[in-house]
XYZ file of C-alpha atoms in Angstrom:
457
model
C -84.837 -1.921 -68.675
C -83.608 1.653 -68.779
C -80.472 0.616 -66.848
C -79.670 -2.075 -69.398
C -80.222 0.341 -72.304
C -77.972 2.827 -70.542
C -75.267 0.232 -70.107
C -75.495 -0.781 -73.748
C -75.223 2.814 -74.854
C -72.327 3.354 -72.455
C -70.463 0.297 -73.731
C -70.943 1.361 -77.385
C -69.601 4.843 -76.622
C -66.570 3.593 -74.688
C -65.836 0.994 -77.347
C -66.096 3.607 -80.122
C -63.634 5.866 -78.302
C -61.205 3.071 -77.736
C -61.388 1.929 -81.385
C -60.813 5.476 -82.541
C -57.566 5.442 -80.614
C -56.419 2.248 -82.244
C -58.364 0.934 -85.324
C -56.611 -2.421 -85.195
C -57.650 -3.098 -81.582
C -59.822 -6.258 -81.231
C -60.534 -6.391 -77.485
C -61.831 -2.949 -76.757
C -65.387 -4.261 -76.468
C -64.483 -6.672 -73.693
C -62.559 -3.997 -71.805
C -65.621 -1.730 -71.952
C -67.833 -4.558 -70.679
C -65.482 -5.181 -67.758
C -65.315 -1.463 -67.026
C -69.105 -1.189 -67.007
C -69.416 -4.221 -64.778
C -67.117 -2.558 -62.283
C -69.429 0.443 -62.085
C -72.817 -1.237 -61.789
C -72.004 -4.188 -59.478
C -73.600 -4.329 -56.055
C -70.396 -3.618 -54.101
C -69.374 -0.372 -55.804
C -66.257 0.596 -57.673
C -64.152 1.226 -54.526
C -64.869 -2.117 -52.859
C -62.182 -4.742 -53.345
C -64.930 -7.337 -53.737
C -65.803 -5.811 -57.149
C -62.776 -7.411 -58.705
C -63.732 -10.718 -57.055
C -67.211 -10.391 -58.588
C -65.968 -9.551 -62.070
C -62.891 -11.793 -62.251
C -63.884 -14.436 -59.670
C -60.552 -13.885 -57.893
C -60.315 -13.581 -54.050
C -58.279 -10.463 -53.186
C -57.046 -9.322 -49.741
C -58.837 -6.415 -48.191
C -57.102 -3.185 -47.174
C -57.701 -4.224 -43.568
C -55.832 -7.461 -44.185
C -53.043 -5.573 -45.931
C -52.819 -3.116 -43.032
C -52.780 -5.983 -40.568
C -50.038 -7.685 -42.556
C -48.033 -4.475 -42.661
C -48.357 -4.097 -38.913
C -47.306 -7.696 -38.417
C -44.231 -7.092 -40.545
C -43.448 -3.934 -38.598
C -43.771 -5.761 -35.303
C -41.607 -8.559 -36.583
C -38.960 -6.037 -37.651
C -39.096 -4.197 -34.359
C -38.935 -7.325 -32.263
C -36.212 -8.749 -34.469
C -34.128 -5.581 -34.192
C -34.712 -5.417 -30.454
C -33.740 -9.048 -30.056
C -30.595 -8.504 -32.097
C -29.636 -5.468 -29.987
C -30.270 -7.360 -26.800
C -28.185 -10.219 -28.109
C -25.307 -7.869 -28.928
C -25.583 -6.153 -25.543
C -25.693 -9.503 -23.772
C -22.593 -10.656 -25.634
C -20.783 -7.403 -24.816
C -21.844 -7.736 -21.176
C -20.434 -11.248 -21.033
C -17.141 -10.045 -22.506
C -16.973 -7.103 -20.084
C -17.851 -9.339 -17.148
C -15.139 -11.791 -18.152
C -12.559 -9.030 -18.445
C -13.524 -7.545 -15.079
C -13.374 -10.958 -13.474
C -9.995 -11.609 -15.076
C -8.745 -8.189 -13.894
C -9.935 -8.862 -10.343
C -8.304 -12.241 -10.454
C -4.992 -10.722 -11.526
C -5.281 -7.982 -8.887
C -6.043 -10.571 -6.237
C -3.027 -12.565 -7.345
C -0.839 -9.449 -7.075
C -2.135 -8.668 -3.579
C -1.650 -12.269 -2.482
C 1.843 -12.199 -3.953
C 2.581 -9.039 -1.941
C 1.431 -10.625 1.319
C 3.378 -13.807 0.603
C 6.461 -11.782 -0.315
C 6.434 -9.771 2.911
C 5.917 -12.876 5.035
C 8.693 -14.685 3.182
C 11.157 -11.926 4.078
C 10.624 -12.546 7.801
C 12.985 -15.209 9.074
C 11.238 -18.485 9.978
C 12.620 -18.522 13.545
C 10.876 -15.320 14.596
C 8.271 -15.795 17.286
C 5.677 -13.282 16.139
C 2.188 -14.625 15.513
C 0.556 -13.787 12.197
C -2.876 -12.362 12.941
C -5.650 -12.199 10.378
C -7.312 -8.877 9.653
C -10.611 -10.296 10.896
C -9.044 -10.976 14.314
C -7.760 -7.407 14.596
C -11.062 -5.904 13.460
C -12.861 -7.963 16.067
C -10.355 -6.924 18.738
C -10.788 -3.200 18.014
C -14.487 -3.313 17.075
C -13.646 -2.200 13.547
C -10.895 0.379 14.309
C -13.219 3.196 15.430
C -11.977 6.661 16.369
C -12.906 6.136 20.020
C -10.402 3.258 20.307
C -7.492 5.272 18.904
C -4.892 5.879 21.627
C -2.084 7.455 19.644
C -1.023 8.778 16.264
C 2.334 9.685 14.746
C 4.028 10.207 11.439
C 4.323 6.486 10.758
C 1.125 5.017 12.113
C -2.021 5.039 14.199
C -2.345 3.022 17.410
C -5.613 1.452 18.594
C -6.555 -0.283 21.805
C -7.901 -3.785 21.323
C -8.922 -6.892 23.237
C -8.006 -10.295 21.788
C -10.346 -13.264 21.928
C -8.554 -14.579 25.045
C -9.167 -11.281 26.869
C -5.641 -9.899 26.506
C -5.531 -6.118 26.105
C -3.171 -5.105 23.289
C -2.071 -2.067 21.323
C -2.480 -2.446 17.557
C -0.405 -0.139 15.412
C -1.371 0.371 11.773
C 1.545 1.488 9.583
C 0.631 4.427 7.361
C 3.565 4.707 4.937
C 2.888 2.028 2.325
C 5.974 2.345 0.152
C 8.867 -0.088 -0.201
C 10.758 1.718 2.544
C 7.838 1.053 4.868
C 7.960 -2.640 4.004
C 11.671 -2.735 4.820
C 11.132 -1.096 8.204
C 8.189 -3.389 8.933
C 10.163 -6.553 8.182
C 13.175 -5.175 10.057
C 11.132 -4.495 13.184
C 9.395 -7.883 13.080
C 12.728 -9.690 12.771
C 14.496 -7.695 15.478
C 11.811 -7.383 18.121
C 10.758 -11.014 17.729
C 14.259 -12.091 18.753
C 14.582 -9.939 21.862
C 13.052 -10.711 25.235
C 13.669 -8.225 28.002
C 11.475 -6.654 30.646
C 12.477 -3.152 29.549
C 11.789 -3.690 25.833
C 8.268 -3.641 24.431
C 7.146 -7.137 23.460
C 5.720 -7.866 20.021
C 2.813 -10.298 20.178
C 2.309 -10.515 16.454
C 1.696 -8.739 13.224
C -0.586 -8.720 10.218
C -0.043 -8.082 6.531
C -3.060 -7.852 4.273
C -3.871 -6.529 0.835
C -7.007 -6.406 -1.273
C -8.267 -4.360 -4.256
C -10.798 -2.383 -2.231
C -8.575 -1.164 0.625
C -5.051 -1.775 -0.652
C -1.971 -2.777 1.358
C -2.057 -2.642 5.139
C 0.429 -3.618 7.843
C -0.149 -3.960 11.583
C 1.884 -4.570 14.730
C 0.322 -6.072 17.855
C 2.091 -5.083 21.090
C 1.508 -5.454 24.802
C -0.712 -2.613 25.927
C 1.001 0.110 27.989
C -1.759 1.772 30.058
C 0.308 4.805 31.083
C 1.210 5.919 27.575
C 4.583 7.403 26.665
C 7.200 9.294 28.634
C 6.514 12.276 26.405
C 2.908 12.424 27.693
C 4.064 12.759 31.296
C 6.980 15.124 30.761
C 5.318 17.634 28.475
C 1.565 17.156 28.820
C 0.987 18.066 32.443
C 1.298 14.581 33.952
C 4.063 15.169 36.513
C 6.436 12.415 37.537
C 7.936 11.994 40.995
C 11.664 11.666 41.521
C 11.513 7.873 42.190
C 9.521 7.427 38.963
C 12.020 9.474 36.948
C 14.925 7.588 38.462
C 13.374 4.195 37.660
C 12.547 5.238 34.097
C 16.144 6.303 33.436
C 17.502 3.044 34.861
C 14.948 0.955 32.938
C 15.899 2.563 29.627
C 19.605 2.080 30.397
C 19.054 -1.618 31.153
C 17.039 -2.168 27.990
C 19.650 -0.402 25.902
C 22.483 -2.365 27.556
C 20.685 -5.577 26.571
C 20.513 -4.446 22.936
C 24.224 -3.571 22.847
C 25.656 -6.460 24.850
C 22.938 -8.973 25.697
C 22.412 -10.395 22.197
C 24.525 -11.129 19.148
C 24.757 -9.335 16.827
C 24.313 -6.112 18.767
C 21.369 -3.877 17.869
C 21.512 -0.092 17.569
C 18.104 1.423 18.175
C 18.793 4.744 16.352
C 15.575 6.458 17.521
C 15.687 6.758 21.304
C 13.403 9.604 22.393
C 10.635 10.366 24.872
C 7.795 9.264 22.567
C 9.431 5.841 22.069
C 9.623 5.119 25.811
C 6.353 3.604 27.046
C 5.181 3.108 30.627
C 3.367 0.042 31.941
C 0.799 -0.160 34.733
C 3.562 0.153 37.365
C 5.206 3.115 35.603
C 8.173 1.007 34.542
C 9.714 1.989 31.217
C 9.943 -0.086 28.059
C 11.855 0.997 24.997
C 9.676 0.714 21.866
C 9.602 1.283 18.099
C 12.385 -0.729 16.455
C 11.507 0.246 12.887
C 14.830 2.054 12.424
C 16.950 -0.361 14.482
C 20.048 -1.736 12.823
C 21.962 -4.912 13.583
C 25.730 -4.540 13.888
C 26.812 -7.246 11.485
C 30.493 -8.107 11.613
C 32.403 -6.986 8.557
C 29.963 -4.212 7.732
C 31.012 -0.591 7.567
C 30.013 1.698 10.421
C 29.249 4.452 7.920
C 25.768 4.777 6.519
C 24.417 7.039 3.789
C 20.912 6.956 5.239
C 20.604 8.813 8.524
C 17.571 7.763 10.550
C 16.236 9.313 13.706
C 14.876 12.547 15.146
C 16.699 15.851 15.021
C 17.971 16.926 18.434
C 18.413 13.338 19.602
C 20.942 12.459 16.901
C 24.634 12.283 17.743
C 26.596 14.929 15.780
C 28.963 12.462 14.103
C 25.973 10.393 12.971
C 23.888 13.346 11.795
C 26.762 14.986 9.908
C 28.828 12.056 8.641
C 26.644 8.947 8.973
C 29.063 7.372 11.480
C 26.953 4.872 13.425
C 28.236 3.184 16.580
C 26.844 2.150 19.961
C 27.845 5.619 21.162
C 25.154 7.067 18.859
C 22.490 5.473 21.069
C 24.362 6.629 24.163
C 24.137 10.236 22.967
C 20.351 9.945 22.506
C 20.087 8.347 25.936
C 21.966 11.297 27.458
C 19.446 13.690 25.883
C 16.572 11.686 27.384
C 18.197 11.837 30.858
C 18.412 15.621 30.636
C 14.784 15.861 29.463
C 13.606 13.702 32.365
C 15.624 15.589 34.962
C 14.710 19.069 33.732
C 11.258 18.652 32.203
C 12.521 20.639 29.188
C 12.335 19.583 25.553
C 15.487 18.790 23.634
C 15.088 21.994 21.613
C 14.068 25.256 23.222
C 12.153 26.922 20.385
C 11.313 29.933 22.559
C 14.908 31.072 22.245
C 15.834 32.910 19.052
C 18.991 30.797 18.688
C 17.123 27.473 19.220
C 19.156 26.368 22.246
C 19.901 22.661 22.573
C 19.259 21.136 25.987
C 22.893 19.958 26.155
C 24.219 23.514 25.746
C 21.705 24.839 28.273
C 22.549 22.192 30.887
C 26.310 22.486 30.382
C 26.320 26.242 31.044
C 24.605 25.633 34.399
C 26.934 22.807 35.385
C 29.986 24.877 34.474
C 28.693 27.780 36.550
C 28.055 25.495 39.539
C 24.277 25.810 39.406
C 23.331 22.192 38.770
C 20.206 22.607 40.857
C 18.734 24.956 38.256
C 18.494 21.995 35.882
C 16.092 20.047 38.092
C 12.413 20.193 37.267
C 10.430 22.253 39.778
C 8.342 19.222 40.799
C 11.403 17.241 41.990
C 13.728 20.005 43.153
C 12.856 19.294 46.779
C 11.692 15.723 46.318
C 14.899 13.720 46.169
C 18.491 13.450 47.381
C 20.427 16.268 45.726
C 23.628 14.266 45.344
C 21.915 11.432 43.454
C 20.017 13.813 41.210
C 23.234 15.710 40.406
C 24.878 12.397 39.528
C 22.092 11.618 37.043
C 22.463 15.054 35.435
C 26.238 14.654 35.087
C 25.832 11.207 33.516
C 23.359 12.710 31.059
C 25.787 15.474 30.091
C 28.645 12.992 29.745
C 26.557 10.633 27.585
C 25.504 13.546 25.360
C 29.033 14.882 24.923
C 29.822 15.983 21.384
C 33.107 14.044 21.394
C 32.484 10.354 20.711
C 35.567 9.152 22.569
C 34.516 10.945 25.752
C 31.116 9.262 25.996
C 30.858 6.149 28.182
C 29.430 2.872 26.958
C 25.880 2.201 28.056
C 27.098 -0.434 30.531
C 29.479 2.080 32.154
C 26.769 4.740 32.126
C 24.454 2.327 33.965
C 27.143 1.646 36.574
C 27.627 5.401 37.066
C 23.898 5.918 37.518
C 23.733 3.167 40.114
C 26.798 4.537 41.905
C 28.977 1.492 41.245
C 31.717 3.547 39.583
C 32.690 7.181 39.859
C 31.875 9.731 37.202
C 35.053 11.037 35.578
C 35.663 14.736 35.373
C 33.582 16.013 32.527
C 35.836 17.712 29.969
C 34.874 21.065 28.546
C 32.454 21.061 25.695
C 33.205 22.967 22.485
C 31.342 26.261 22.344
C 27.893 25.909 20.795
C 27.585 27.046 17.188
C 25.190 29.750 18.323
C 27.888 31.390 20.438
C 28.572 34.991 19.454
C 32.301 34.352 19.050
C 31.565 32.412 15.888
C 29.234 34.906 14.290
C 31.887 36.810 12.348
C 34.059 33.862 11.389
C 34.112 31.895 8.178
C 34.226 28.730 10.231
C 30.822 29.557 11.689
C 29.350 30.072 8.232
C 30.776 26.807 6.963
C 29.603 24.920 10.031
C 26.098 26.341 9.801
C 25.974 25.349 6.144
C 27.086 21.835 7.036
C 24.493 21.632 9.836
C 21.804 22.868 7.445
C 22.641 20.119 4.978
C 22.542 17.569 7.781
C 19.168 18.822 8.941
C 17.825 18.583 5.399
C 18.971 14.993 5.083
C 17.473 14.124 8.469
C 14.117 15.755 7.731
C 13.845 13.743 4.527
C 14.042 10.463 6.422
C-alpha cells in the first residue's frame, strides 16, 4: 500500500516537472509511468529484461551481444587469414612457375651446349661417348685417392670400366671457348691416329647441368708407369736401355704424325710430362690439345703460339713460324733431358742457362761424357750414347735449315745414316760479348715479348 502511494506521488512529481518544462506536452504522464515501471519491476533497472517487461519486446542480452561481437571478430580474422593465404598461395604458384620455366630454359641451354660440342666432332671419329654416370661409377665418384695427376689444364683420375678395363680419366679444368676448341681438336685428331707410340683415346664425355655447370672428360688407356718427367726428375732412375727405347719410341710416334697420315699433324707441345710410359716402360706421346693439322694452302705463320717455354723452337716462339721442324726442336730438347737428367732450364744459374747452350759448350770442348747422367755414365756403349747426344743437339739447333727431319733423325739414332758435322751454334744471348751491345738489348726485348706471349697461352 505504501509502495503504491509512493509510486503515485513519484509519478505526480515527475509529471509536474516535465509539464513545467513544456506546458503544451500531453504525454509526460505516460513517460513518468514507464519510468516508474522501470524502477520497481522485479528485474531491476540494469537488467535488459526490464524493457521486455515494460514494452513486451525481446531484446538481446549483453552476453549475446558479446558473443556476436566475438563471432564477427573471428569471422574477420579467419577471412583476413584466408585471403592472405590465398594471396601467398597464388604468389607461390607464380614463383614456382617462373623457377620451373627458368630451370627449363637453363636445361635447354646446357643441352644445347652438349649437342653443340658433339656436333663439332666429325662423325667418322672413333671415340666412344661416355655418360657421366659411367665415369662416376668407374672412379667411385672422383675421390681424391683416385687422382693420379694434375696440371694446368686438368685433373687425371684412375678408373675401372664396367668391362674391367683400367683407364685414365682426365677432367678438363678450363671451361672457356678456347677449352672447347682444344677439346674438340684433340678428340678429332687422336681419334684418327692409331700407333703403338701414341696414347690411345678410348672415349670422351661432355656434360652440363645447372648445379655443376659444364664439364669435359677424356678417357685414355691407363699408363701405370706415369710420365717421363716423373722418372727423370723425381728420383725414379732410368737405365740406359730404357732411355734409349724411350727416345726411339717418341721419334717413331712423331714420324707417324709427320709422315704416316694425311694431313700431317704438328704436336706443338712435346715435353717430358707429355710422354707417358706403359707397363713395359715403352713411351707413348700424349696430350694433343694443341696439335695442329697441316692443311694444304694454309699459311705456316700463326699469331697464336702454343707450347711450353724452353721446348719451343726460336722461330716459332718469336715469329709464329710453324713447321715440322718445330716439333723436331722440341724432340731434340727431350733427347738432351733424357741423356743428361737435367731440366730444359737451369734455374740455379743466374743467367738461366738453356740445356742446348750447356750441352753445346761441352760438345765443342770435347767433353761429351760430361753430358751423360751419372746413373748411365758407365752403363752403356759410349759411342752410341754420344750419337744420341749429337742427334739431340742437331735437332735442337737454332737454325731451322740445319735441323734434320724426324725421319732422318730416327735413322741417325738407329745408326742407319751418319750424323753430319754439327755447325757452330750462334753464341747464347747470355754471353758476355753481347752485354754492352745494342743488339743484345734489342734481342732481350724481343725475347721478353715472346715469353710474355707464350706465358699467356
